[in-house]
Coordinates of C-alpha atoms in Angstrom, one line a residue:
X596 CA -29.8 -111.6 -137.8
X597 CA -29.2 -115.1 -137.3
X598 CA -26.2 -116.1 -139.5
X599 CA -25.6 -112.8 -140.0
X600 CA -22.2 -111.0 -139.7
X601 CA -21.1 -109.6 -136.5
X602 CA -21.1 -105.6 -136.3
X603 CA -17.7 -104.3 -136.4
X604 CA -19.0 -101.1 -134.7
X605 CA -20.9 -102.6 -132.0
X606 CA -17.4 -105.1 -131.6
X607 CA -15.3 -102.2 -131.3
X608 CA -17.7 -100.1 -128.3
X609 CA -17.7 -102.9 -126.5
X610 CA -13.9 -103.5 -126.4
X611 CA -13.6 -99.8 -125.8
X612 CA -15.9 -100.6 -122.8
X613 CA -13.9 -103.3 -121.7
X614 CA -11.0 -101.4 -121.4
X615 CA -12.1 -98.4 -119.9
X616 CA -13.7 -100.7 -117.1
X617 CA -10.1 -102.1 -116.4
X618 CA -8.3 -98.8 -116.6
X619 CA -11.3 -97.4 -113.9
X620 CA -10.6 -100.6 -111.7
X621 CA -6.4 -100.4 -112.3
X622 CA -6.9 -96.8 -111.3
X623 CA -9.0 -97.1 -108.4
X624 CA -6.5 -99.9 -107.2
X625 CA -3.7 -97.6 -107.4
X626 CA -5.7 -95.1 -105.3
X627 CA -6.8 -97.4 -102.6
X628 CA -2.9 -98.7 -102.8
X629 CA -1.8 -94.9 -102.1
X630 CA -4.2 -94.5 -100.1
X631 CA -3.2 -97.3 -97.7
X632 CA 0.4 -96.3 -97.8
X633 CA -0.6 -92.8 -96.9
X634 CA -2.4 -94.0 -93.8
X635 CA 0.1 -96.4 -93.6
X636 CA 2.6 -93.7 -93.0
X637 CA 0.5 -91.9 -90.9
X638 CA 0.3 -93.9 -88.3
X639 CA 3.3 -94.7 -87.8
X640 CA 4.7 -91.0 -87.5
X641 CA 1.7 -90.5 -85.2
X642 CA 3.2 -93.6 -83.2
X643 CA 6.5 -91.9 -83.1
X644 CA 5.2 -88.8 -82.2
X645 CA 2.8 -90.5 -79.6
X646 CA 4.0 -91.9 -75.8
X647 CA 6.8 -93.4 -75.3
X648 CA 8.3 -95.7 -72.6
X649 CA 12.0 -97.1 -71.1
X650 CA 11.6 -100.9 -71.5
X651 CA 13.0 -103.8 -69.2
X652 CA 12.5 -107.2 -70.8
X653 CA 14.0 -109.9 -68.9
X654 CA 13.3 -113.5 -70.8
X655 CA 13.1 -116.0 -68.2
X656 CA 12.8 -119.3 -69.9
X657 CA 10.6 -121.7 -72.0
X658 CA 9.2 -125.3 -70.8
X659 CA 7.7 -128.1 -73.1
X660 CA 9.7 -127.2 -76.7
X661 CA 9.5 -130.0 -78.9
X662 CA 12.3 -132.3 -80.0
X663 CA 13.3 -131.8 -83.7
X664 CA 16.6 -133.6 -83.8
X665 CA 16.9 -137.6 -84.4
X666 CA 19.6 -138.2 -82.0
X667 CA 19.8 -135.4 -78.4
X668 CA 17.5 -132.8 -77.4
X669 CA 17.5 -129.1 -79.0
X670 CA 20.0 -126.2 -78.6
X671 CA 17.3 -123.6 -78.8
X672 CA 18.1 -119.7 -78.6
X673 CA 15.7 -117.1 -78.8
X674 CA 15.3 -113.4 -81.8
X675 CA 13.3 -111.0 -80.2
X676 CA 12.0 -107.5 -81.8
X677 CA 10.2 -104.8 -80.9
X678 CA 8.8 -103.6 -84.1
X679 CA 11.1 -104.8 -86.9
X680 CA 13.4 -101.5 -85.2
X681 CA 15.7 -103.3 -82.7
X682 CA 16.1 -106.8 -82.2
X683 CA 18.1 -109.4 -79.5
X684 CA 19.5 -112.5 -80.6
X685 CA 19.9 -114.9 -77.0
X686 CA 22.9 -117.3 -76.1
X687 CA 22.5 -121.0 -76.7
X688 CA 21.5 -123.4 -75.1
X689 CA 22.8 -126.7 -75.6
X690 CA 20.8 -129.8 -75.4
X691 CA 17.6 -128.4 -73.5
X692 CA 14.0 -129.2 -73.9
X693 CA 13.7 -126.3 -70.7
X694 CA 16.3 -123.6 -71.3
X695 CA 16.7 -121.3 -68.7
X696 CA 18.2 -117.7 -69.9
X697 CA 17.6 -115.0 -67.6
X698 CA 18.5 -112.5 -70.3
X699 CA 17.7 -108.9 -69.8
X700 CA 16.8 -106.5 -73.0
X701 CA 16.8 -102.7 -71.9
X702 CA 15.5 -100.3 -74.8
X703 CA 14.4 -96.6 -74.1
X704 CA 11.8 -94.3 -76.1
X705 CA 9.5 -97.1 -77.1
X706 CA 6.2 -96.0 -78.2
X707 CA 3.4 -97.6 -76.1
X708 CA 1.6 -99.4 -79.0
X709 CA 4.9 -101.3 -79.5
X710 CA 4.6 -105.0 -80.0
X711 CA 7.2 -107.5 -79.2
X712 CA 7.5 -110.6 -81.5
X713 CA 9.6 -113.6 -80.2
X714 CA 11.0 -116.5 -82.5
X715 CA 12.8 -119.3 -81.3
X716 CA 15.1 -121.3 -83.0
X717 CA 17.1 -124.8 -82.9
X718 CA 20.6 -123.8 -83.7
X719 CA 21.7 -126.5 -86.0
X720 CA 26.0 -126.4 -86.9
X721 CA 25.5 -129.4 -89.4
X722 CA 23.3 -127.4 -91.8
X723 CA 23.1 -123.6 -93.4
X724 CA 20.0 -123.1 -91.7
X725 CA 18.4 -123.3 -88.1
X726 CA 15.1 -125.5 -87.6
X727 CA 12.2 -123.4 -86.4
X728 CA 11.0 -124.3 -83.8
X729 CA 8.0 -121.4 -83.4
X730 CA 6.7 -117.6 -82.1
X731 CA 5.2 -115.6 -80.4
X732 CA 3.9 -111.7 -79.7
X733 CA 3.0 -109.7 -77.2
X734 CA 2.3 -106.2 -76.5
X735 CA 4.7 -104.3 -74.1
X736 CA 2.2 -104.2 -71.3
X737 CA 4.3 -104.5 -67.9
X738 CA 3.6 -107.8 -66.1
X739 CA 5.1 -111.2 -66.1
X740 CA 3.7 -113.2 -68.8
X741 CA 3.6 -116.7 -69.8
X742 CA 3.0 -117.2 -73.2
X743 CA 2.3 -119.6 -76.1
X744 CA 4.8 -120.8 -78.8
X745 CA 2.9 -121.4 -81.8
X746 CA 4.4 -123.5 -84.2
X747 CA 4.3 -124.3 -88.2
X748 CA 1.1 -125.0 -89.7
X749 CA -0.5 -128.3 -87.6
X750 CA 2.1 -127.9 -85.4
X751 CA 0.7 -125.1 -83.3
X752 CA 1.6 -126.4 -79.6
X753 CA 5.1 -125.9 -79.6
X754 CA 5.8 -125.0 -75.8
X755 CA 5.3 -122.1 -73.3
X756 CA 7.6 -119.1 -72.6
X757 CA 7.5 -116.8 -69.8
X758 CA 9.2 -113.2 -69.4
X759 CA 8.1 -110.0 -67.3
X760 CA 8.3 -106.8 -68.6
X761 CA 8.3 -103.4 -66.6
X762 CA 8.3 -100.1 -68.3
X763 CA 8.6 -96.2 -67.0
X764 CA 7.8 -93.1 -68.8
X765 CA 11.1 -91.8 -71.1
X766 CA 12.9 -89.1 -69.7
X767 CA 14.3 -87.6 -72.9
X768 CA 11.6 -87.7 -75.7
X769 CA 14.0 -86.0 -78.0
X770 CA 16.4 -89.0 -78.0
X771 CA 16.5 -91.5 -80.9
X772 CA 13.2 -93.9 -80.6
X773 CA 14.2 -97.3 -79.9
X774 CA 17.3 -96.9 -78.8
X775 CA 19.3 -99.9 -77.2
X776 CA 20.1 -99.5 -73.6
X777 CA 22.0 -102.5 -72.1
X778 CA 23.3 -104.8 -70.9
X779 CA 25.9 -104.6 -73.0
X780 CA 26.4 -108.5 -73.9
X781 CA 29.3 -110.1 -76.3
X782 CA 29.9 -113.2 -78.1
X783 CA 32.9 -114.9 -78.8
X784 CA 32.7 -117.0 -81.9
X785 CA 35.7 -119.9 -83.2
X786 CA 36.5 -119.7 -86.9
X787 CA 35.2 -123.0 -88.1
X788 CA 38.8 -123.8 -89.0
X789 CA 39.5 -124.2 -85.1
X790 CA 39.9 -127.9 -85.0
X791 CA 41.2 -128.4 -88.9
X792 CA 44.3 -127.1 -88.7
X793 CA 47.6 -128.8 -87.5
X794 CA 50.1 -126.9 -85.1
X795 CA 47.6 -124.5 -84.1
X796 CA 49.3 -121.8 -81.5
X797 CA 47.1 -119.2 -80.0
X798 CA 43.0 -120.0 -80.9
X799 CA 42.8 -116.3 -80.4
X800 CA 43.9 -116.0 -83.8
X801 CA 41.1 -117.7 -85.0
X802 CA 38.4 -115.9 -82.9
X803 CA 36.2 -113.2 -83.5
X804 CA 34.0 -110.9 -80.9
X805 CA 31.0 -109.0 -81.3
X806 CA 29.9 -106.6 -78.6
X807 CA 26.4 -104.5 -78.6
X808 CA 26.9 -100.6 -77.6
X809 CA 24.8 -98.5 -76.0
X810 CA 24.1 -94.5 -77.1
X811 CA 25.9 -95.4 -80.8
X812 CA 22.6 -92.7 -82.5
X813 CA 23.2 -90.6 -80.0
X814 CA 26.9 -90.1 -80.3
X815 CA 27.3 -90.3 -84.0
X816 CA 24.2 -89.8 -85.3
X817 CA 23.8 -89.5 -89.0
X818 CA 27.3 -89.9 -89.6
X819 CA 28.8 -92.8 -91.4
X820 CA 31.9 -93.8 -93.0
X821 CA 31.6 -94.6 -96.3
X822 CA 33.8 -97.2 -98.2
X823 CA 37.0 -95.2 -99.4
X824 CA 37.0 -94.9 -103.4
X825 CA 40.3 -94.4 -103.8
X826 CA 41.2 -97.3 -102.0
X827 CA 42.4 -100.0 -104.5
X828 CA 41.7 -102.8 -102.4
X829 CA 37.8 -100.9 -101.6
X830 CA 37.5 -100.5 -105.3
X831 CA 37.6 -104.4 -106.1
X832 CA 35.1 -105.0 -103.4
X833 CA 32.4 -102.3 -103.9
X834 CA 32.9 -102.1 -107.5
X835 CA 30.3 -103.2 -110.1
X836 CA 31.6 -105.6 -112.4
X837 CA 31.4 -109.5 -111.9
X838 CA 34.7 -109.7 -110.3
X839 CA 33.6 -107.7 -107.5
X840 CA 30.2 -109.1 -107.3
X841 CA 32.1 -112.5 -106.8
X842 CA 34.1 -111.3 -104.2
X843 CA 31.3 -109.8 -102.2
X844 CA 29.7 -113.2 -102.2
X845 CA 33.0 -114.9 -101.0
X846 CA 33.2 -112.0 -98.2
X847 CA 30.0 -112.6 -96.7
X848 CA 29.4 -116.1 -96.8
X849 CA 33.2 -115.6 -94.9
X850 CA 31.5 -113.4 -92.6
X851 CA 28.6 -115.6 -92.2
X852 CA 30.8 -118.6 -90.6
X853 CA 33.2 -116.6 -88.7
X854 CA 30.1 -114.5 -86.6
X855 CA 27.8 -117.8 -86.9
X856 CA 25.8 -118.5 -83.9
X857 CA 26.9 -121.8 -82.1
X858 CA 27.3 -123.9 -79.4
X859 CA 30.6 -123.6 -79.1
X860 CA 30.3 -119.8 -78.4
X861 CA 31.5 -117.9 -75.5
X862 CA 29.2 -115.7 -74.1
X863 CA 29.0 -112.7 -71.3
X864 CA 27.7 -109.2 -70.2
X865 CA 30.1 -106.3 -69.8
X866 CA 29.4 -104.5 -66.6
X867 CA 32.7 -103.3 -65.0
X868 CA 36.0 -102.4 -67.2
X869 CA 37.4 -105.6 -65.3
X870 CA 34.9 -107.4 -67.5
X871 CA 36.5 -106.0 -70.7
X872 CA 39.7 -106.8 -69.4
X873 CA 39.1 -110.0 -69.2
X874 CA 38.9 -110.7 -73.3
X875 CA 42.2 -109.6 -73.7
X876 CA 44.1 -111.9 -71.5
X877 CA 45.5 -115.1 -73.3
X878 CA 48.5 -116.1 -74.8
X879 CA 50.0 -119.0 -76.8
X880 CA 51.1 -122.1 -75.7
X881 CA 54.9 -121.3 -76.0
X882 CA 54.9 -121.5 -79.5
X883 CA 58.4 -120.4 -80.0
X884 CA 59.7 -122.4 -77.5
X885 CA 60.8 -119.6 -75.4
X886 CA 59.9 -121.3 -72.1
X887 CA 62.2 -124.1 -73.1
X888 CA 65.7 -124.6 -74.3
X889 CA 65.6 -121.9 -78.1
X890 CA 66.9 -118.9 -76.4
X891 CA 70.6 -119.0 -77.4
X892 CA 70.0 -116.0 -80.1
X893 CA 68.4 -113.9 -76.5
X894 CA 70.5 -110.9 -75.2
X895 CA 71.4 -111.9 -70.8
X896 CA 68.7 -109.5 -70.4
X897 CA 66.0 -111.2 -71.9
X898 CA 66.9 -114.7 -70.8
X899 CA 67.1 -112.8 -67.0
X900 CA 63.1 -112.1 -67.7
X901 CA 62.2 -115.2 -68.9
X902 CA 63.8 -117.3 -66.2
X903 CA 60.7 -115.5 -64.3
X904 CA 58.7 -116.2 -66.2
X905 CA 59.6 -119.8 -66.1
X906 CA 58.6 -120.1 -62.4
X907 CA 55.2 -118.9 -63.5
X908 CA 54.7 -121.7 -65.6
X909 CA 52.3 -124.4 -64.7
X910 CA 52.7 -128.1 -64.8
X911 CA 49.8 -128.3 -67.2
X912 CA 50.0 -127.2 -70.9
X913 CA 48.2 -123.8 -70.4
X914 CA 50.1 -120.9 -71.0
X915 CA 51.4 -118.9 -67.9
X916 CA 50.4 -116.3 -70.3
X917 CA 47.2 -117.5 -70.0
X918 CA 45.7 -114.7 -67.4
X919 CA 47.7 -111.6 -68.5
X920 CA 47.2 -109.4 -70.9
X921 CA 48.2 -110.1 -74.2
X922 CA 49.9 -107.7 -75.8
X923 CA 48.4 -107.7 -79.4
X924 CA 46.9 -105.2 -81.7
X925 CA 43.3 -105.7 -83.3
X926 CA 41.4 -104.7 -85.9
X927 CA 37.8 -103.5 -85.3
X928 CA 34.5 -101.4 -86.6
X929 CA 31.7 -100.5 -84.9
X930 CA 28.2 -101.4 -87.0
X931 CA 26.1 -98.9 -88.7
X932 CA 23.6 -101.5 -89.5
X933 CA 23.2 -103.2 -85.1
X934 CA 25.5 -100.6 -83.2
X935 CA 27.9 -103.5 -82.6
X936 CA 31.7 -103.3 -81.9
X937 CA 32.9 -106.4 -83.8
X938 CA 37.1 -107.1 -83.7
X939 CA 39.5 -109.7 -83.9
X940 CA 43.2 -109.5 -83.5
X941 CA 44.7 -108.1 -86.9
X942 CA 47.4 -110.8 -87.0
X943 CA 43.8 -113.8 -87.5
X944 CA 44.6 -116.3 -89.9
X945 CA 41.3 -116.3 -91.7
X946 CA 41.9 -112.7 -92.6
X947 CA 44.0 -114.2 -95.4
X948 CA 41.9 -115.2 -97.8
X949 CA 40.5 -111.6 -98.1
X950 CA 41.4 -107.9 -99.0
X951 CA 39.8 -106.2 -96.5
X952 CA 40.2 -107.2 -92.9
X953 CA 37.5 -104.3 -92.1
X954 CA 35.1 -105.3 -94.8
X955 CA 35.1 -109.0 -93.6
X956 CA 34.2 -107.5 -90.4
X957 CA 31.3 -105.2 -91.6
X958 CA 29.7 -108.1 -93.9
X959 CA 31.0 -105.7 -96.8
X960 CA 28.7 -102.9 -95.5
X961 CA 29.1 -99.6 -97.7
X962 CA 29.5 -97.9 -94.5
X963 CA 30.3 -98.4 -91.2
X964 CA 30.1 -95.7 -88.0
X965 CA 33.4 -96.1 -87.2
X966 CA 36.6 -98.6 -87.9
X967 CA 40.2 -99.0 -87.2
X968 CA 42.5 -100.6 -84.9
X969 CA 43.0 -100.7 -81.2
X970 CA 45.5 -102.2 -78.3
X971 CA 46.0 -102.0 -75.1
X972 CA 50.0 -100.9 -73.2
X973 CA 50.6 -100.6 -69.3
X974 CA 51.2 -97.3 -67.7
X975 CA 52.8 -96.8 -64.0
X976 CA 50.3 -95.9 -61.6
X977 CA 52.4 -92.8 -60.9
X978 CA 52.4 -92.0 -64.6
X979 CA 56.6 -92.5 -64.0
X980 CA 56.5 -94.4 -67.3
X981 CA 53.7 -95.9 -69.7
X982 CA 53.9 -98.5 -72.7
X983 CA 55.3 -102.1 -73.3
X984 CA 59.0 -100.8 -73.5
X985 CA 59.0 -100.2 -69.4
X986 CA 56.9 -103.2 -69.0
X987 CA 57.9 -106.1 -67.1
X988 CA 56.0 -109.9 -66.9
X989 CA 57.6 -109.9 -63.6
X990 CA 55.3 -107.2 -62.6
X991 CA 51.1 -108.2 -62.1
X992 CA 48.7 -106.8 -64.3
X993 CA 47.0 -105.7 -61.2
X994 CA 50.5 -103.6 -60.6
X995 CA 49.9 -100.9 -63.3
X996 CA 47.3 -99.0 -65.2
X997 CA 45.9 -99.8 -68.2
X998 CA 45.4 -97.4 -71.3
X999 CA 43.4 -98.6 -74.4
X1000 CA 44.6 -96.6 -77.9
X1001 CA 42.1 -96.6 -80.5
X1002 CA 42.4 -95.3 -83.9
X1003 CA 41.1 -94.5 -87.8
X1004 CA 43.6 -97.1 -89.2
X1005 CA 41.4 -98.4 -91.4
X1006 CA 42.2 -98.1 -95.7
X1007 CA 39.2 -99.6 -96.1
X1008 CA 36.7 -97.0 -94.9
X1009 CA 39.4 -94.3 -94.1
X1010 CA 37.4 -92.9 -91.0
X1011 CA 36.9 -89.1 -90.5
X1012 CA 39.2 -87.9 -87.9
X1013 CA 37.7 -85.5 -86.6
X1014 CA 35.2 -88.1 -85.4
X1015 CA 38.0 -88.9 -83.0
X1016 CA 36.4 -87.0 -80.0
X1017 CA 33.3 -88.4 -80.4
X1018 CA 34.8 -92.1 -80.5
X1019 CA 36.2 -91.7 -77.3
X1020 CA 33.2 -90.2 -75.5
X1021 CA 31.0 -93.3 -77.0
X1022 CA 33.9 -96.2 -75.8
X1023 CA 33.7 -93.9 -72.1
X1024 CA 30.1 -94.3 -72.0
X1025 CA 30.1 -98.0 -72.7
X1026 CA 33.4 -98.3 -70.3
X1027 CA 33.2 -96.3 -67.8
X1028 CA 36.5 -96.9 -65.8
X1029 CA 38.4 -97.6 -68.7
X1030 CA 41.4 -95.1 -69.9
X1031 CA 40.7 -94.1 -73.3
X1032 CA 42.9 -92.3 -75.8
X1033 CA 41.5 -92.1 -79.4
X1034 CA 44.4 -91.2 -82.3
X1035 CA 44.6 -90.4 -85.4
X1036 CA 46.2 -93.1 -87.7
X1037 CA 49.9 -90.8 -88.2
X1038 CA 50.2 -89.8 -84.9
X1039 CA 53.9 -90.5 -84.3
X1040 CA 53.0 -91.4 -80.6
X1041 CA 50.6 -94.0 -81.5
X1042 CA 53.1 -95.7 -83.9
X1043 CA 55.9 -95.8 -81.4
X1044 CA 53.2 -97.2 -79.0
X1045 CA 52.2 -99.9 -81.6
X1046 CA 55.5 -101.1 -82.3
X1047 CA 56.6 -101.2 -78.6
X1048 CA 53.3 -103.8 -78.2
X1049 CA 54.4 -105.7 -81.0
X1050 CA 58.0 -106.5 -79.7
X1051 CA 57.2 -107.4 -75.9
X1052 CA 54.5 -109.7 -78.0
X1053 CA 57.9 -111.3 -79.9
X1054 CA 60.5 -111.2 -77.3
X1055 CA 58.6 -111.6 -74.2
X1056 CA 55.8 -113.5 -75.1
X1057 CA 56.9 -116.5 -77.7
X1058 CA 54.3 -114.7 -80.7
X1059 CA 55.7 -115.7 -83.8
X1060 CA 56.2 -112.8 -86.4
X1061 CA 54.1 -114.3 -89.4
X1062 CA 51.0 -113.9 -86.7
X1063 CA 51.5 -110.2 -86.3
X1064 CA 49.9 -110.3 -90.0
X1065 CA 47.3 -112.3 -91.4
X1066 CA 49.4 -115.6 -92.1
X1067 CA 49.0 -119.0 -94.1
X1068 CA 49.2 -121.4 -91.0
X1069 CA 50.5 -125.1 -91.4
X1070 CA 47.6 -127.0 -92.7
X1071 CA 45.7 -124.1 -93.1
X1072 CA 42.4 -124.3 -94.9
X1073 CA 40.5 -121.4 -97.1
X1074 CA 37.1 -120.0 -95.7
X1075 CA 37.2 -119.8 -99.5
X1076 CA 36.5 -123.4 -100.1
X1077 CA 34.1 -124.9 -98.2
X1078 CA 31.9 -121.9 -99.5
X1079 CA 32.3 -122.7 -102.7
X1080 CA 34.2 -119.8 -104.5
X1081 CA 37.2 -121.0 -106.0
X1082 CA 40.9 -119.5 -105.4
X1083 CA 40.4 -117.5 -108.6
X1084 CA 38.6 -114.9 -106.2
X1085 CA 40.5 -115.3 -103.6
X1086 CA 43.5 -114.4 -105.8
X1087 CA 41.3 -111.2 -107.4
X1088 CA 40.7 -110.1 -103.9
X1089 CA 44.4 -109.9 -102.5
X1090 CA 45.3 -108.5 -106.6
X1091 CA 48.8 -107.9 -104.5
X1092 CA 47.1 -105.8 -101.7
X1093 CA 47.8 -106.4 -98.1
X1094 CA 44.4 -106.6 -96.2
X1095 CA 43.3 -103.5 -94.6

């Protein structure tokens, strides 16, 4: 009635109604939402079980990009994907409206309904963050194509890009899908520090390299090294308290700058072991003065060597060490999360503000496939004698043979080694040519051979002995500070443990 009081009965069906109605539509959403995901996952296994093809991508160039900075033209550089499963960051290109990059992208066992998505960027050094410049897709269709860079919202014509793909049926179907095939490129990258620092002796102790390897799945597998527990220095890192979570922060925004893309970047494809080689010449510019006048404390033998070496000295400032090898130990791990072999010599300057050399490396992944250290030493082409101790700068490089010792030295991650064997047959498929020998971490041999590098390096070579170790260089600056985290967590990272 009019007036009247509302029924509490008829209130209460109809909230009961009400409710059951949501519940019905929260349960039927749930269903379509598993049922989605179920076909989801269908189709993808059933494109992973489907056909499958060896691609060749070679990116030619792009015409017409816009210009997004106020003063000079862009430094683009190209991510490309197939799939959101393996991607291809490009080299820079400095102040270019038309790059050309030629770049080549093999990858075997990719399904046929693959699609490859392109995004180019401005690579910007004065900010955290690259400008976008736009994208692109395509499907993996062989033929040259020239396609259209679509740009932000309202900005849609952002330039063309052209690329040809070919493609061939795989061979081995029961390889990894996906998997990376060459060329195998590397990057050099310069600390940011380079250029900040007073004195500075060898810029190869303030470099980093990062190298993409072929057949890593195949080789290794599902095997990863995990971060070592019992490791003090592993325990501060990984742990789960705010201290660690602080230095984790301070660790990769390290890694960030010391593997950032730039300009200033070397860059290069590996196709001979001449190539590789070539990465390891360099020395310093006679830091010790031992091309000079400070060689009263030298035996008559070593001032009988360096008197040849003198003549090789050029007029200019470069080092005549500049085109051998140097000898020099480094500290490496190979990827578990892009295959890549990433090292710098253990003796690097930035590794200083940090307690694990390796960590810094693997951007404080919990695993790695591999890590450790590595150098090279000269052997006699007759095998009459092999290692630094026999070596002589009065001999070429060209003269002898050249070994490459690889190990598990790493605290860090404390590598299996009985994955030794399978170390060395990945680094001979990557380097074929190259004399391999993969030890473990107390093999007397490989000690002896270390500390016979290590010595030419000091009495032959002008290295100083603080840059055998990571080392507080005059006018060095922290990574530490310009990131923001304060020497508090730089201190609880070293907690009196040498980097490892």
């Amino acid at each position: 009635m009019p007036g009247g009081s509302t029924n509490p009965i008829s209130m209460t069906g109809f909230v009961e109604k009400v409710s059951g109605t949501v519940h019905k539509a929260k349960a039927h959403m749930h269903d379509n939402a598993h049922d989605l995901a179920q076909v989801t996952k269908q189709r993808e296994k059933d494109k992973l079980n489907g056909p499958c093809v060896d691609v060749t991508i070679q990116f030619i160039n792009a015409s017409g990009l816009p210009k997004l900075d106020v003063v000079g033209a862009s430094d683009p550089y190209f991510v490309a994907k197939l799939d959101d499963r393996v991607s291809m960051v490009s080299t820079v290109k400095t102040r270019s409206l038309t790059p050309e990059w030629n770049e080549t992208w093999r990858v075997k066992n990719v399904p046929t309904t693959s699609e490859l998505r392109v995004e180019i960027l401005d690579k910007d050094t004065d900010t955290p963050h690259d400008d976008y410049i736009g994208k692109f897709k395509t499907t993996i269709e062989a033929g040259e194509k020239e396609l259209d860079i679509q740009g932000p919202l309202f900005r849609k014509d952002r330039g063309t890009f052209r690329l040809t793909i070919e493609t061939k049926p795989s061979t081995d179907p029961a390889e990894p899908k996906y998997l990376f095939d060459g060329p195998i490129r590397y990057s050099r990258h310069f600390s940011p520090l380079v250029g900040k620092l007073t004195n500075i002796d060898d810029a190869r102790l303030y470099s980093t390299w990062k190298m993409y390897l072929v057949d890593v799945p195949v080789y290794f597998k599902d095997v990863y090294q995990h971060w070592n527990v019992n490791y003090k220095a592993a325990q501060s890192i990984f742990g789960s308290g705010p201290t660690s979570l602080a230095i984790r922060a301070g660790i990769h925004a390290g890694h960030k700058m010391l593997y950032a893309r730039s300009t200033s970047n070397g860059f290069g494809i590996i196709q001979s072991a001449e190539d590789i080689m070539k990465l390891f010449e360099g020395g310093s510019l006679d830091p010790k003065g031992i091309l000079g006048s400070d060689r009263e404390d030298l035996s008559q033998e070593e001032q009988s060597k360096l008197e040849e070496v003198d003549a090789l000295a050029a007029p200019t400032n470069e080092s005549p060490f500049a085109h051998r090898i140097k000898p020099a130990v480094y500290t490496y791990i190979i990827s578990a999360q892009d295959d890549s072999l990433r090292f710098s010599e253990t003796g690097a300057a930035f590794f200083v503000d940090f307690a694990s050399k390796h960590a810094l490396h693997a951007d404080c992944a919990e695993q790695v496939r591999y890590s450790g250290e590595f150098h090279l030493r000269p052997r006699a082409k007759d095998n009459s004698w092999c290692g630094w101790q026999d070596f002589n700068d009065s001999m070429p490089d060209t003269s002898v043979d050249w070994e490459v010792l690889i190990d598990n030295n790493s605290g860090t991650y404390s590598p299996d080694k009985a994955m030794l064997p399978t170390l060395k047959g990945l680094i001979d498929c990557n380097f074929p040519g190259l004399d391999v020998l993969a030890l473990d971490r107390e093999d007397e041999g490989l000690k002896k051979s270390v500390d016979a590098c290590r010595d030419y390096a000091l009495n032959y070579r002008g290295v100083k002995a603080e840059h055998l170790q990571p080392h507080q260089q005059e006018g060095h600056k922290s990574l530490l500070k310009p990131l923001g985290v304060v020497g508090k967590v730089a201190h609880l990272q070293r907690g009196g443990v040498e980097p490892s």
